[in-house]
Amino acid sequence: MSEQMTAPSLTIRQLTPADEAAVRELLLAVYPSDGEARLVHKLRHCGALVLEQVAVDESGAIVGHVAYSRVTNAAIGPGQAIQVVCLSPVSVLPKVQRQGVGDRLIRSSLKSLSELEEDLVLVLGPPAYFPRFGFDPELAKKIHGPYAGGAFMALALTEAGTKNLPIEVAFATPFEEFE
């Protein structure tokens, strides 16, 4: 039996085309259906993904993945120029969950999004998990779209991501399968 790894032995890097099959296998291992694997494939191949990163262990195996897709801003006025993305999904191989892999992936990817000058990040996920990264359900109440409630949260990466709200948004077409 292999030894469990810890988060410090990880490398976080951009996804390459050679990683796509391993990411599909990871998604199939993490989720109860192939819905997330199909979603990532469709988002990737329709050009909606803004950022995709993987966590790689010392052996070179992909043990985590995070993807961000473009969210279309329908606002007219100051909010129209806001660059908005959605975090979905974040996945960690079951045998290494609760070891900081997801934390490292999310923190690294949020830094990359800041460098890409994204203004606002949306997520639909566990309210007990995402606030540690700065996601806020109160801020999300200023974003009108297909999702609402305590699991819908937002994180402003720039001043514009807070100041130029409220806005109305639409998620990439592949998300319609989950609505």
Coordinates of N, CA, C and O in Angstrom, one line a residue:
M1 N 0.9 -1.2 0.0 CA 0.0 0.0 0.0 C 0.9 1.2 0.0 O 1.9 1.3 0.7
S2 N 0.5 2.2 -0.8 CA 1.4 3.4 -0.9 C 1.1 4.3 0.3 O 0.1 4.3 0.9
E3 N 2.2 5.1 0.6 CA 2.1 6.0 1.7 C 1.3 7.2 1.3 O 1.4 7.7 0.2
Q4 N 0.5 7.8 2.2 CA -0.3 9.0 1.9 C 0.6 10.2 1.8 O 1.6 10.3 2.6
M5 N 0.4 11.0 0.8 CA 1.2 12.2 0.6 C 0.6 13.4 1.4 O -0.5 13.3 1.8
T6 N 1.4 14.4 1.6 CA 1.0 15.6 2.3 C 1.1 16.7 1.3 O 1.9 16.7 0.3
A7 N 0.3 17.8 1.5 CA 0.2 18.9 0.6 C 1.6 19.5 0.2 O 1.8 19.9 -1.0
P8 N 2.6 19.6 1.1 CA 3.8 20.3 0.7 C 4.6 19.6 -0.4 O 5.4 20.2 -1.1
S9 N 4.3 18.3 -0.7 CA 5.0 17.6 -1.7 C 4.3 17.8 -3.1 O 4.7 17.1 -4.1
L10 N 3.4 18.7 -3.2 CA 2.7 18.9 -4.4 C 3.3 20.0 -5.3 O 4.0 20.9 -4.8
T11 N 3.1 19.8 -6.6 CA 3.4 20.9 -7.6 C 2.0 21.3 -8.2 O 1.2 20.4 -8.6
I12 N 1.7 22.6 -8.2 CA 0.5 23.1 -8.8 C 1.0 23.7 -10.1 O 1.9 24.5 -10.1
R13 N 0.3 23.3 -11.2 CA 0.7 23.8 -12.5 C -0.5 23.9 -13.4 O -1.6 23.4 -13.1
Q14 N -0.3 24.6 -14.6 CA -1.3 24.7 -15.6 C -1.6 23.3 -16.2 O -0.7 22.5 -16.4
L15 N -2.8 23.1 -16.6 CA -3.2 21.8 -17.3 C -2.5 21.9 -18.7 O -2.5 22.9 -19.3
T16 N -2.1 20.7 -19.1 CA -1.6 20.6 -20.5 C -2.5 19.6 -21.2 O -3.2 18.8 -20.6
P17 N -2.6 19.6 -22.5 CA -3.4 18.6 -23.3 C -3.1 17.2 -22.9 O -4.1 16.4 -22.8
A18 N -1.9 16.9 -22.5 CA -1.6 15.5 -22.1 C -2.2 15.1 -20.8 O -2.3 13.9 -20.5
D19 N -2.7 16.1 -20.0 CA -3.3 15.8 -18.7 C -4.8 15.5 -18.8 O -5.4 15.0 -17.8
E20 N -5.4 15.7 -20.0 CA -6.9 15.6 -20.1 C -7.4 14.3 -19.7 O -8.4 14.2 -18.9
A21 N -6.8 13.2 -20.1 CA -7.3 11.8 -19.7 C -7.2 11.6 -18.2 O -8.1 11.0 -17.6
A22 N -6.1 12.0 -17.6 CA -5.9 11.8 -16.2 C -6.9 12.6 -15.4 O -7.4 12.2 -14.4
V23 N -7.2 13.8 -15.9 CA -8.2 14.7 -15.2 C -9.6 14.0 -15.3 O -10.3 14.0 -14.3
R24 N -9.9 13.5 -16.4 CA -11.2 12.8 -16.6 C -11.3 11.6 -15.6 O -12.3 11.5 -14.9
E25 N -10.2 10.9 -15.5 CA -10.2 9.7 -14.5 C -10.4 10.2 -13.1 O -11.1 9.6 -12.3
L26 N -9.7 11.4 -12.8 CA -9.8 12.0 -11.4 C -11.3 12.4 -11.2 O -11.8 12.0 -10.1
L27 N -11.9 13.0 -12.1 CA -13.3 13.5 -11.9 C -14.2 12.3 -11.8 O -15.2 12.3 -10.9
L28 N -14.0 11.2 -12.5 CA -14.8 10.0 -12.4 C -14.6 9.4 -11.0 O -15.5 8.7 -10.5
A29 N -13.4 9.5 -10.4 CA -13.2 8.9 -9.1 C -13.8 9.7 -8.0 O -14.1 9.2 -6.9
V30 N -14.0 11.0 -8.2 CA -14.4 11.9 -7.1 C -15.9 12.0 -7.1 O -16.5 12.1 -6.0
Y31 N -16.6 12.1 -8.2 CA -18.0 12.4 -8.3 C -18.8 11.1 -8.6 O -18.3 10.2 -9.2
P32 N -20.1 11.1 -8.1 CA -20.9 9.8 -8.2 C -21.4 9.6 -9.6 O -21.8 8.5 -9.9
S33 N -21.3 10.5 -10.5 CA -21.7 10.3 -11.9 C -20.6 11.0 -12.8 O -19.7 11.6 -12.3
D34 N -20.8 10.8 -14.1 CA -19.9 11.4 -15.0 C -20.2 12.8 -15.4 O -19.6 13.4 -16.3
G35 N -21.2 13.5 -14.7 CA -21.6 14.8 -15.0 C -20.5 15.9 -15.0 O -20.4 16.7 -15.9
E36 N -19.7 15.8 -13.9 CA -18.6 16.8 -13.8 C -17.5 16.6 -14.9 O -17.0 17.5 -15.5
A37 N -17.3 15.3 -15.2 CA -16.3 15.0 -16.3 C -16.8 15.6 -17.6 O -16.1 16.2 -18.4
R38 N -18.1 15.4 -17.9 CA -18.7 15.9 -19.1 C -18.7 17.4 -19.1 O -18.4 18.0 -20.2
L39 N -19.0 18.0 -18.0 CA -19.0 19.5 -17.9 C -17.6 20.0 -18.2 O -17.5 21.0 -19.0
V40 N -16.6 19.5 -17.6 CA -15.2 20.0 -17.8 C -14.8 19.8 -19.3 O -14.3 20.7 -19.9
H41 N -15.1 18.7 -19.8 CA -14.8 18.4 -21.3 C -15.5 19.4 -22.2 O -14.9 20.0 -23.0
K42 N -16.8 19.7 -21.9 CA -17.6 20.6 -22.7 C -17.0 22.0 -22.6 O -16.9 22.8 -23.5
L43 N -16.8 22.4 -21.3 CA -16.3 23.8 -21.1 C -14.9 24.0 -21.8 O -14.7 25.0 -22.3
R44 N -14.1 23.0 -21.7 CA -12.7 23.1 -22.2 C -12.8 23.2 -23.8 O -12.1 24.0 -24.4
H45 N -13.7 22.4 -24.4 CA -13.7 22.3 -25.8 C -14.6 23.4 -26.5 O -14.6 23.5 -27.7
C46 N -15.4 24.1 -25.7 CA -16.2 25.2 -26.3 C -15.5 26.5 -26.0 O -16.0 27.6 -26.4
G47 N -14.3 26.5 -25.4 CA -13.5 27.7 -25.2 C -13.9 28.5 -24.0 O -13.5 29.7 -23.9
A48 N -14.7 27.9 -23.1 CA -15.2 28.7 -21.9 C -14.2 28.7 -20.8 O -14.4 29.6 -19.9
L49 N -13.3 27.8 -20.7 CA -12.4 27.8 -19.6 C -11.4 28.9 -19.7 O -10.7 29.1 -20.7
V50 N -11.2 29.6 -18.6 CA -10.3 30.7 -18.4 C -9.0 30.2 -17.8 O -7.9 30.7 -18.1
L51 N -9.1 29.3 -16.8 CA -8.0 28.8 -16.1 C -8.3 27.3 -15.7 O -9.4 27.0 -15.2
E52 N -7.3 26.5 -15.9 CA -7.4 25.1 -15.4 C -6.0 24.7 -14.9 O -5.0 24.8 -15.5
Q53 N -6.0 24.3 -13.6 CA -4.7 23.9 -13.0 C -4.9 22.5 -12.4 O -6.0 22.0 -12.0
V54 N -3.7 21.8 -12.2 CA -3.7 20.5 -11.6 C -2.7 20.5 -10.5 O -1.7 21.2 -10.5
A55 N -2.9 19.6 -9.5 CA -2.0 19.3 -8.4 C -1.4 18.0 -8.8 O -2.1 17.0 -9.0
V56 N 0.0 17.9 -8.8 CA 0.7 16.8 -9.2 C 1.6 16.3 -8.0 O 2.3 17.1 -7.4
D57 N 1.5 15.0 -7.6 CA 2.3 14.5 -6.5 C 3.7 14.2 -7.0 O 4.1 14.4 -8.1
E58 N 4.6 13.8 -6.0 CA 6.0 13.5 -6.3 C 6.2 12.5 -7.4 O 7.2 12.5 -8.1
S59 N 5.3 11.6 -7.6 CA 5.4 10.5 -8.6 C 5.0 11.0 -10.0 O 5.1 10.3 -11.0
G60 N 4.4 12.2 -10.1 CA 3.9 12.8 -11.3 C 2.4 12.5 -11.6 O 1.9 12.9 -12.6
A61 N 1.8 11.9 -10.6 CA 0.3 11.6 -10.7 C -0.5 12.9 -10.4 O -0.2 13.6 -9.5
I62 N -1.5 13.1 -11.2 CA -2.5 14.2 -11.0 C -3.4 13.8 -9.8 O -4.1 12.8 -10.0
V63 N -3.4 14.5 -8.7 CA -4.2 14.2 -7.6 C -5.3 15.3 -7.3 O -6.1 15.1 -6.4
G64 N -5.2 16.3 -8.0 CA -6.2 17.4 -7.9 C -6.4 18.2 -9.1 O -5.5 18.2 -10.0
H65 N -7.5 18.9 -9.2 CA -7.8 19.7 -10.4 C -8.8 20.8 -10.1 O -9.6 20.6 -9.2
V66 N -8.6 22.0 -10.7 CA -9.6 23.0 -10.5 C -9.7 23.7 -11.9 O -8.8 23.8 -12.7
A67 N -11.0 24.1 -12.1 CA -11.3 24.8 -13.4 C -12.2 26.0 -13.1 O -13.0 26.1 -12.2
Y68 N -11.9 27.1 -13.9 CA -12.7 28.3 -13.9 C -13.2 28.6 -15.3 O -12.4 28.6 -16.2
S69 N -14.5 28.9 -15.4 CA -15.0 29.2 -16.7 C -15.5 30.7 -16.7 O -15.9 31.2 -15.7
R70 N -15.6 31.2 -17.9 CA -16.1 32.6 -18.1 C -17.6 32.6 -17.8 O -18.3 31.7 -18.2
V71 N -18.0 33.7 -17.1 CA -19.4 34.0 -16.8 C -19.7 35.2 -17.6 O -18.9 36.2 -17.5
T72 N -20.7 35.2 -18.4 CA -21.1 36.4 -19.2 C -21.8 37.4 -18.4 O -22.8 37.1 -17.7
N73 N -21.4 38.6 -18.5 CA -22.0 39.7 -17.7 C -23.0 40.4 -18.6 O -22.6 41.0 -19.7
A74 N -24.2 40.5 -18.3 CA -25.2 41.1 -19.1 C -25.5 42.5 -18.7 O -26.4 43.2 -19.2
A75 N -24.7 43.1 -17.8 CA -25.0 44.4 -17.3 C -24.7 45.5 -18.3 O -23.9 45.4 -19.2
I76 N -25.4 46.6 -18.2 CA -25.2 47.8 -19.0 C -24.7 48.9 -17.9 O -25.3 49.0 -16.9
G77 N -23.7 49.6 -18.3 CA -23.2 50.6 -17.3 C -21.8 50.1 -16.8 O -21.1 49.3 -17.4
P78 N -21.4 50.6 -15.6 CA -20.1 50.3 -15.0 C -19.8 48.8 -14.9 O -18.7 48.3 -15.0
G79 N -20.9 48.0 -14.6 CA -20.7 46.6 -14.3 C -20.4 45.8 -15.6 O -19.9 44.7 -15.5
Q80 N -20.6 46.4 -16.7 CA -20.4 45.7 -18.0 C -19.0 45.3 -18.2 O -18.7 44.2 -18.9
A81 N -18.1 46.0 -17.7 CA -16.6 45.7 -18.0 C -16.0 44.7 -17.0 O -14.9 44.3 -17.1
I82 N -16.8 44.3 -16.0 CA -16.3 43.4 -15.0 C -16.0 42.0 -15.6 O -16.8 41.5 -16.3
Q83 N -14.8 41.5 -15.3 CA -14.4 40.2 -15.8 C -14.8 39.2 -14.7 O -14.3 39.2 -13.6
V84 N -15.8 38.2 -15.0 CA -16.3 37.3 -14.1 C -16.0 35.9 -14.5 O -16.2 35.5 -15.7
V85 N -15.6 35.1 -13.5 CA -15.4 33.6 -13.7 C -16.1 32.8 -12.6 O -16.4 33.4 -11.6
C86 N -16.3 31.6 -12.9 CA -16.9 30.6 -12.0 C -16.0 29.5 -11.7 O -15.4 28.9 -12.6
L87 N -15.8 29.2 -10.4 CA -15.0 28.1 -10.0 C -15.9 26.9 -10.0 O -16.8 26.8 -9.2
S88 N -15.6 25.9 -10.9 CA -16.3 24.7 -10.9 C -15.7 23.8 -12.0 O -15.6 24.2 -13.1
P89 N -15.4 22.6 -11.6 CA -15.3 22.1 -10.2 C -13.9 22.2 -9.6 O -13.0 22.5 -10.4
V90 N -13.8 21.8 -8.4 CA -12.5 21.6 -7.7 C -12.6 20.1 -7.3 O -13.6 19.7 -6.7
S91 N -11.6 19.3 -7.6 CA -11.6 17.9 -7.3 C -10.3 17.4 -6.7 O -9.2 17.8 -7.2
V92 N -10.4 16.6 -5.7 CA -9.2 16.0 -5.1 C -9.4 14.5 -5.0 O -10.4 14.0 -4.6
L93 N -8.4 13.7 -5.5 CA -8.4 12.3 -5.4 C -8.8 11.8 -4.0 O -8.2 12.3 -3.0
P94 N -9.8 10.9 -3.8 CA -10.3 10.6 -2.5 C -9.2 10.2 -1.5 O -9.2 10.5 -0.3
K95 N -8.2 9.4 -1.9 CA -7.2 9.0 -1.0 C -6.3 10.1 -0.4 O -5.6 9.8 0.6
V96 N -6.3 11.3 -1.0 CA -5.5 12.4 -0.5 C -6.4 13.6 -0.1 O -5.9 14.7 0.2
Q97 N -7.7 13.4 0.1 CA -8.5 14.4 0.5 C -8.2 14.7 2.0 O -7.7 13.9 2.7
R98 N -8.5 16.0 2.4 CA -8.3 16.5 3.8 C -6.8 16.5 4.1 O -6.4 16.4 5.3
Q99 N -6.0 16.7 3.1 CA -4.5 16.9 3.3 C -4.0 18.2 2.8 O -2.8 18.4 2.6
G100 N -4.9 19.1 2.4 CA -4.5 20.4 1.9 C -4.4 20.6 0.4 O -4.0 21.7 0.0
V101 N -4.7 19.5 -0.3 CA -4.6 19.6 -1.8 C -5.6 20.6 -2.4 O -5.2 21.5 -3.1
G102 N -6.8 20.5 -2.0 CA -7.8 21.5 -2.5 C -7.5 22.9 -2.1 O -7.6 23.9 -2.9
D103 N -7.0 23.1 -0.9 CA -6.6 24.4 -0.4 C -5.5 25.0 -1.2 O -5.6 26.2 -1.7
R104 N -4.5 24.2 -1.5 CA -3.4 24.7 -2.3 C -3.8 25.0 -3.7 O -3.4 26.0 -4.3
L105 N -4.7 24.1 -4.3 CA -5.2 24.4 -5.7 C -6.0 25.7 -5.7 O -5.8 26.5 -6.7
I106 N -6.9 25.9 -4.8 CA -7.7 27.1 -4.8 C -6.9 28.3 -4.6 O -7.0 29.3 -5.4
R107 N -6.0 28.3 -3.6 CA -5.2 29.5 -3.4 C -4.3 29.8 -4.6 O -4.1 31.0 -5.0
S108 N -3.6 28.8 -5.2 CA -2.8 29.0 -6.3 C -3.6 29.6 -7.5 O -3.1 30.5 -8.2
S109 N -4.7 29.0 -7.8 CA -5.5 29.4 -8.9 C -6.1 30.8 -8.7 O -6.2 31.6 -9.7
L110 N -6.5 31.2 -7.5 CA -7.0 32.6 -7.2 C -5.8 33.6 -7.5 O -6.1 34.7 -8.0
K111 N -4.6 33.2 -7.1 CA -3.5 34.1 -7.4 C -3.3 34.3 -8.9 O -3.1 35.4 -9.4
S112 N -3.4 33.2 -9.6 CA -3.3 33.2 -11.1 C -4.4 34.1 -11.7 O -4.2 34.8 -12.6
L113 N -5.6 34.0 -11.2 CA -6.7 34.8 -11.7 C -6.5 36.3 -11.4 O -6.8 37.1 -12.3
S114 N -5.9 36.6 -10.3 CA -5.6 38.0 -10.0 C -4.5 38.5 -11.0 O -4.7 39.6 -11.5
E115 N -3.6 37.6 -11.4 CA -2.6 38.0 -12.3 C -3.2 38.2 -13.7 O -2.7 39.0 -14.5
L116 N -4.3 37.5 -14.0 CA -5.0 37.6 -15.3 C -5.9 38.8 -15.3 O -6.6 39.0 -16.3
E117 N -6.0 39.5 -14.2 CA -6.8 40.7 -14.0 C -8.3 40.4 -14.0 O -9.1 41.2 -14.5
E118 N -8.7 39.2 -13.5 CA -10.1 38.9 -13.3 C -10.6 39.7 -12.2 O -9.9 39.9 -11.2
D119 N -11.9 40.1 -12.2 CA -12.4 41.0 -11.2 C -13.2 40.2 -10.1 O -13.2 40.6 -8.9
L120 N -14.0 39.2 -10.5 CA -14.9 38.6 -9.6 C -15.0 37.1 -9.9 O -15.0 36.6 -11.0
V121 N -15.0 36.3 -8.8 CA -15.1 34.8 -8.9 C -16.3 34.4 -8.2 O -16.6 34.8 -7.0
L122 N -17.1 33.5 -8.8 CA -18.3 33.0 -8.3 C -18.1 31.5 -8.0 O -17.3 30.8 -8.7
V123 N -18.8 31.0 -7.0 CA -18.8 29.5 -6.7 C -20.1 29.1 -6.1 O -20.8 29.9 -5.4
L124 N -20.5 27.9 -6.4 CA -21.7 27.3 -5.8 C -21.1 26.1 -5.1 O -20.7 25.1 -5.7
G125 N -21.0 26.2 -3.7 CA -20.4 25.1 -3.0 C -20.7 25.1 -1.5 O -21.5 26.0 -1.1
P126 N -20.0 24.3 -0.8 CA -20.3 24.2 0.7 C -20.0 25.5 1.4 O -18.9 26.0 1.4
P127 N -21.0 26.1 2.1 CA -20.8 27.3 2.8 C -19.8 27.2 4.0 O -19.2 28.2 4.4
A128 N -19.5 26.0 4.4 CA -18.5 25.8 5.5 C -17.1 25.7 4.9 O -16.1 25.8 5.7
Y129 N -16.9 25.6 3.6 CA -15.6 25.4 3.0 C -15.1 26.7 2.4 O -13.9 27.1 2.6
F130 N -15.8 27.3 1.5 CA -15.3 28.4 0.6 C -15.1 29.7 1.3 O -14.2 30.5 0.8
P131 N -15.7 30.1 2.4 CA -15.4 31.4 3.0 C -14.0 31.5 3.5 O -13.4 32.6 3.5
R132 N -13.3 30.4 3.7 CA -11.9 30.5 4.2 C -11.0 31.1 3.1 O -9.9 31.6 3.4
F133 N -11.5 31.1 1.8 CA -10.7 31.7 0.7 C -11.2 33.2 0.5 O -10.7 33.8 -0.5
G134 N -12.2 33.6 1.2 CA -12.7 35.0 1.0 C -14.1 35.0 0.3 O -14.6 36.1 0.1
F135 N -14.6 33.9 -0.1 CA -15.9 33.8 -0.8 C -17.0 34.2 0.2 O -17.0 33.8 1.4
D136 N -18.0 35.1 -0.3 CA -18.9 35.7 0.6 C -20.4 35.5 0.0 O -20.6 36.0 -1.1
P137 N -21.3 34.9 0.7 CA -22.7 34.8 0.2 C -23.4 36.2 0.2 O -24.3 36.4 -0.7
E138 N -23.0 37.1 1.0 CA -23.6 38.5 1.0 C -23.2 39.2 -0.3 O -24.1 39.8 -0.9
L139 N -22.0 39.1 -0.7 CA -21.5 39.7 -2.0 C -22.3 39.1 -3.2 O -22.7 39.8 -4.1
A140 N -22.5 37.8 -3.1 CA -23.2 37.1 -4.2 C -24.6 37.5 -4.4 O -25.2 37.4 -5.5
K141 N -25.2 38.1 -3.3 CA -26.6 38.6 -3.5 C -26.7 39.7 -4.5 O -27.8 40.0 -4.9
K142 N -25.6 40.3 -4.8 CA -25.5 41.4 -5.8 C -25.3 40.9 -7.2 O -25.2 41.7 -8.2
I143 N -25.2 39.6 -7.4 CA -25.1 39.0 -8.7 C -26.4 38.2 -9.0 O -26.7 37.3 -8.3
H144 N -27.0 38.6 -10.0 CA -28.3 38.0 -10.4 C -28.1 37.0 -11.5 O -27.5 37.4 -12.6
G145 N -28.5 35.8 -11.4 CA -28.3 34.8 -12.4 C -29.1 33.5 -12.0 O -30.0 33.6 -11.1
P146 N -28.7 32.4 -12.5 CA -29.5 31.2 -12.2 C -29.4 30.6 -10.8 O -30.1 29.7 -10.4
Y147 N -28.4 31.1 -10.0 CA -28.1 30.5 -8.7 C -28.3 31.5 -7.6 O -28.1 32.7 -7.8
A148 N -28.7 31.1 -6.4 CA -28.9 31.9 -5.3 C -28.9 31.1 -4.0 O -28.8 29.9 -4.1
G149 N -28.8 31.7 -2.9 CA -28.8 31.0 -1.6 C -27.5 31.0 -1.0 O -26.5 31.5 -1.5
G150 N -27.4 30.4 0.2 CA -26.1 30.4 1.0 C -25.0 29.7 0.3 O -23.8 30.0 0.6
A151 N -25.2 28.8 -0.6 CA -24.2 28.0 -1.3 C -23.6 28.8 -2.4 O -22.5 28.5 -3.0
F152 N -24.3 29.9 -2.8 CA -23.8 30.7 -3.9 C -23.0 31.9 -3.3 O -23.5 32.7 -2.5
M153 N -21.7 31.9 -3.6 CA -20.8 32.9 -3.0 C -19.9 33.6 -4.1 O -19.8 33.1 -5.2
A154 N -19.4 34.8 -3.7 CA -18.6 35.5 -4.6 C -17.3 36.0 -3.9 O -17.4 36.2 -2.7
L155 N -16.3 36.2 -4.7 CA -15.0 36.8 -4.2 C -14.6 37.9 -5.1 O -14.4 37.6 -6.3
A156 N -14.4 39.1 -4.7 CA -13.9 40.2 -5.5 C -12.4 40.1 -5.5 O -11.8 40.1 -4.4
L157 N -11.8 40.1 -6.6 CA -10.3 40.1 -6.7 C -9.8 41.6 -7.0 O -8.6 41.8 -6.8
T158 N -10.7 42.5 -7.4 CA -10.3 43.8 -7.6 C -11.4 44.7 -7.0 O -12.5 44.3 -6.7
E159 N -11.1 46.0 -7.0 CA -12.1 47.0 -6.5 C -13.3 47.0 -7.4 O -14.5 47.1 -6.9
A160 N -13.2 46.9 -8.7 CA -14.3 46.8 -9.6 C -15.2 45.7 -9.3 O -16.4 45.8 -9.5
G161 N -14.7 44.6 -8.8 CA -15.5 43.4 -8.5 C -16.4 43.6 -7.3 O -17.3 42.8 -7.1
T162 N -16.2 44.7 -6.6 CA -17.1 45.1 -5.5 C -18.0 46.3 -5.9 O -19.2 46.4 -5.7
K163 N -17.3 47.3 -6.4 CA -17.8 48.6 -6.6 C -18.9 48.6 -7.8 O -19.9 49.4 -7.7
N164 N -18.7 47.8 -8.8 CA -19.5 47.9 -10.0 C -20.7 46.9 -10.0 O -21.1 46.4 -11.0
L165 N -21.2 46.6 -8.8 CA -22.3 45.7 -8.7 C -23.6 46.5 -8.3 O -23.4 47.6 -7.8
P166 N -24.8 46.0 -8.5 CA -25.1 44.7 -8.9 C -25.0 44.5 -10.5 O -24.9 45.4 -11.2
I167 N -24.9 43.2 -10.8 CA -24.8 42.8 -12.2 C -25.7 41.5 -12.4 O -26.1 40.9 -11.5
E168 N -26.0 41.3 -13.7 CA -26.7 40.1 -14.1 C -25.8 39.3 -14.9 O -25.1 39.8 -15.8
V169 N -25.8 38.0 -14.6 CA -24.8 37.1 -15.3 C -25.5 35.9 -15.9 O -26.6 35.5 -15.4
A170 N -24.8 35.3 -16.9 CA -25.2 34.0 -17.4 C -24.0 33.1 -17.4 O -22.9 33.5 -17.8
F171 N -24.2 31.8 -17.1 CA -23.1 30.9 -17.0 C -22.9 30.2 -18.4 O -23.8 30.3 -19.2
A172 N -21.8 29.7 -18.6 CA -21.5 29.0 -19.9 C -22.6 27.9 -20.2 O -23.1 27.3 -19.3
T173 N -22.9 27.7 -21.4 CA -24.0 26.8 -21.9 C -23.9 25.4 -21.2 O -24.9 24.9 -20.8
P174 N -22.7 24.8 -21.1 CA -22.6 23.5 -20.5 C -23.2 23.4 -19.1 O -23.6 22.3 -18.7
F175 N -23.3 24.5 -18.4 CA -23.9 24.4 -17.0 C -25.4 24.2 -17.1 O -26.0 23.8 -16.1
E176 N -26.1 24.4 -18.2 CA -27.5 24.3 -18.3 C -27.9 22.8 -17.9 O -29.0 22.6 -17.4
E177 N -27.1 21.9 -18.2 CA -27.3 20.5 -17.8 C -27.6 20.3 -16.3 O -28.2 19.4 -15.9
F178 N -27.0 21.2 -15.5 CA -27.1 21.1 -14.0 C -28.2 22.0 -13.4 O -28.4 21.9 -12.2
E179 N -28.9 22.8 -14.3 CA -29.9 23.7 -13.7 C -31.2 23.0 -13.5 O -31.5 22.0 -14.1

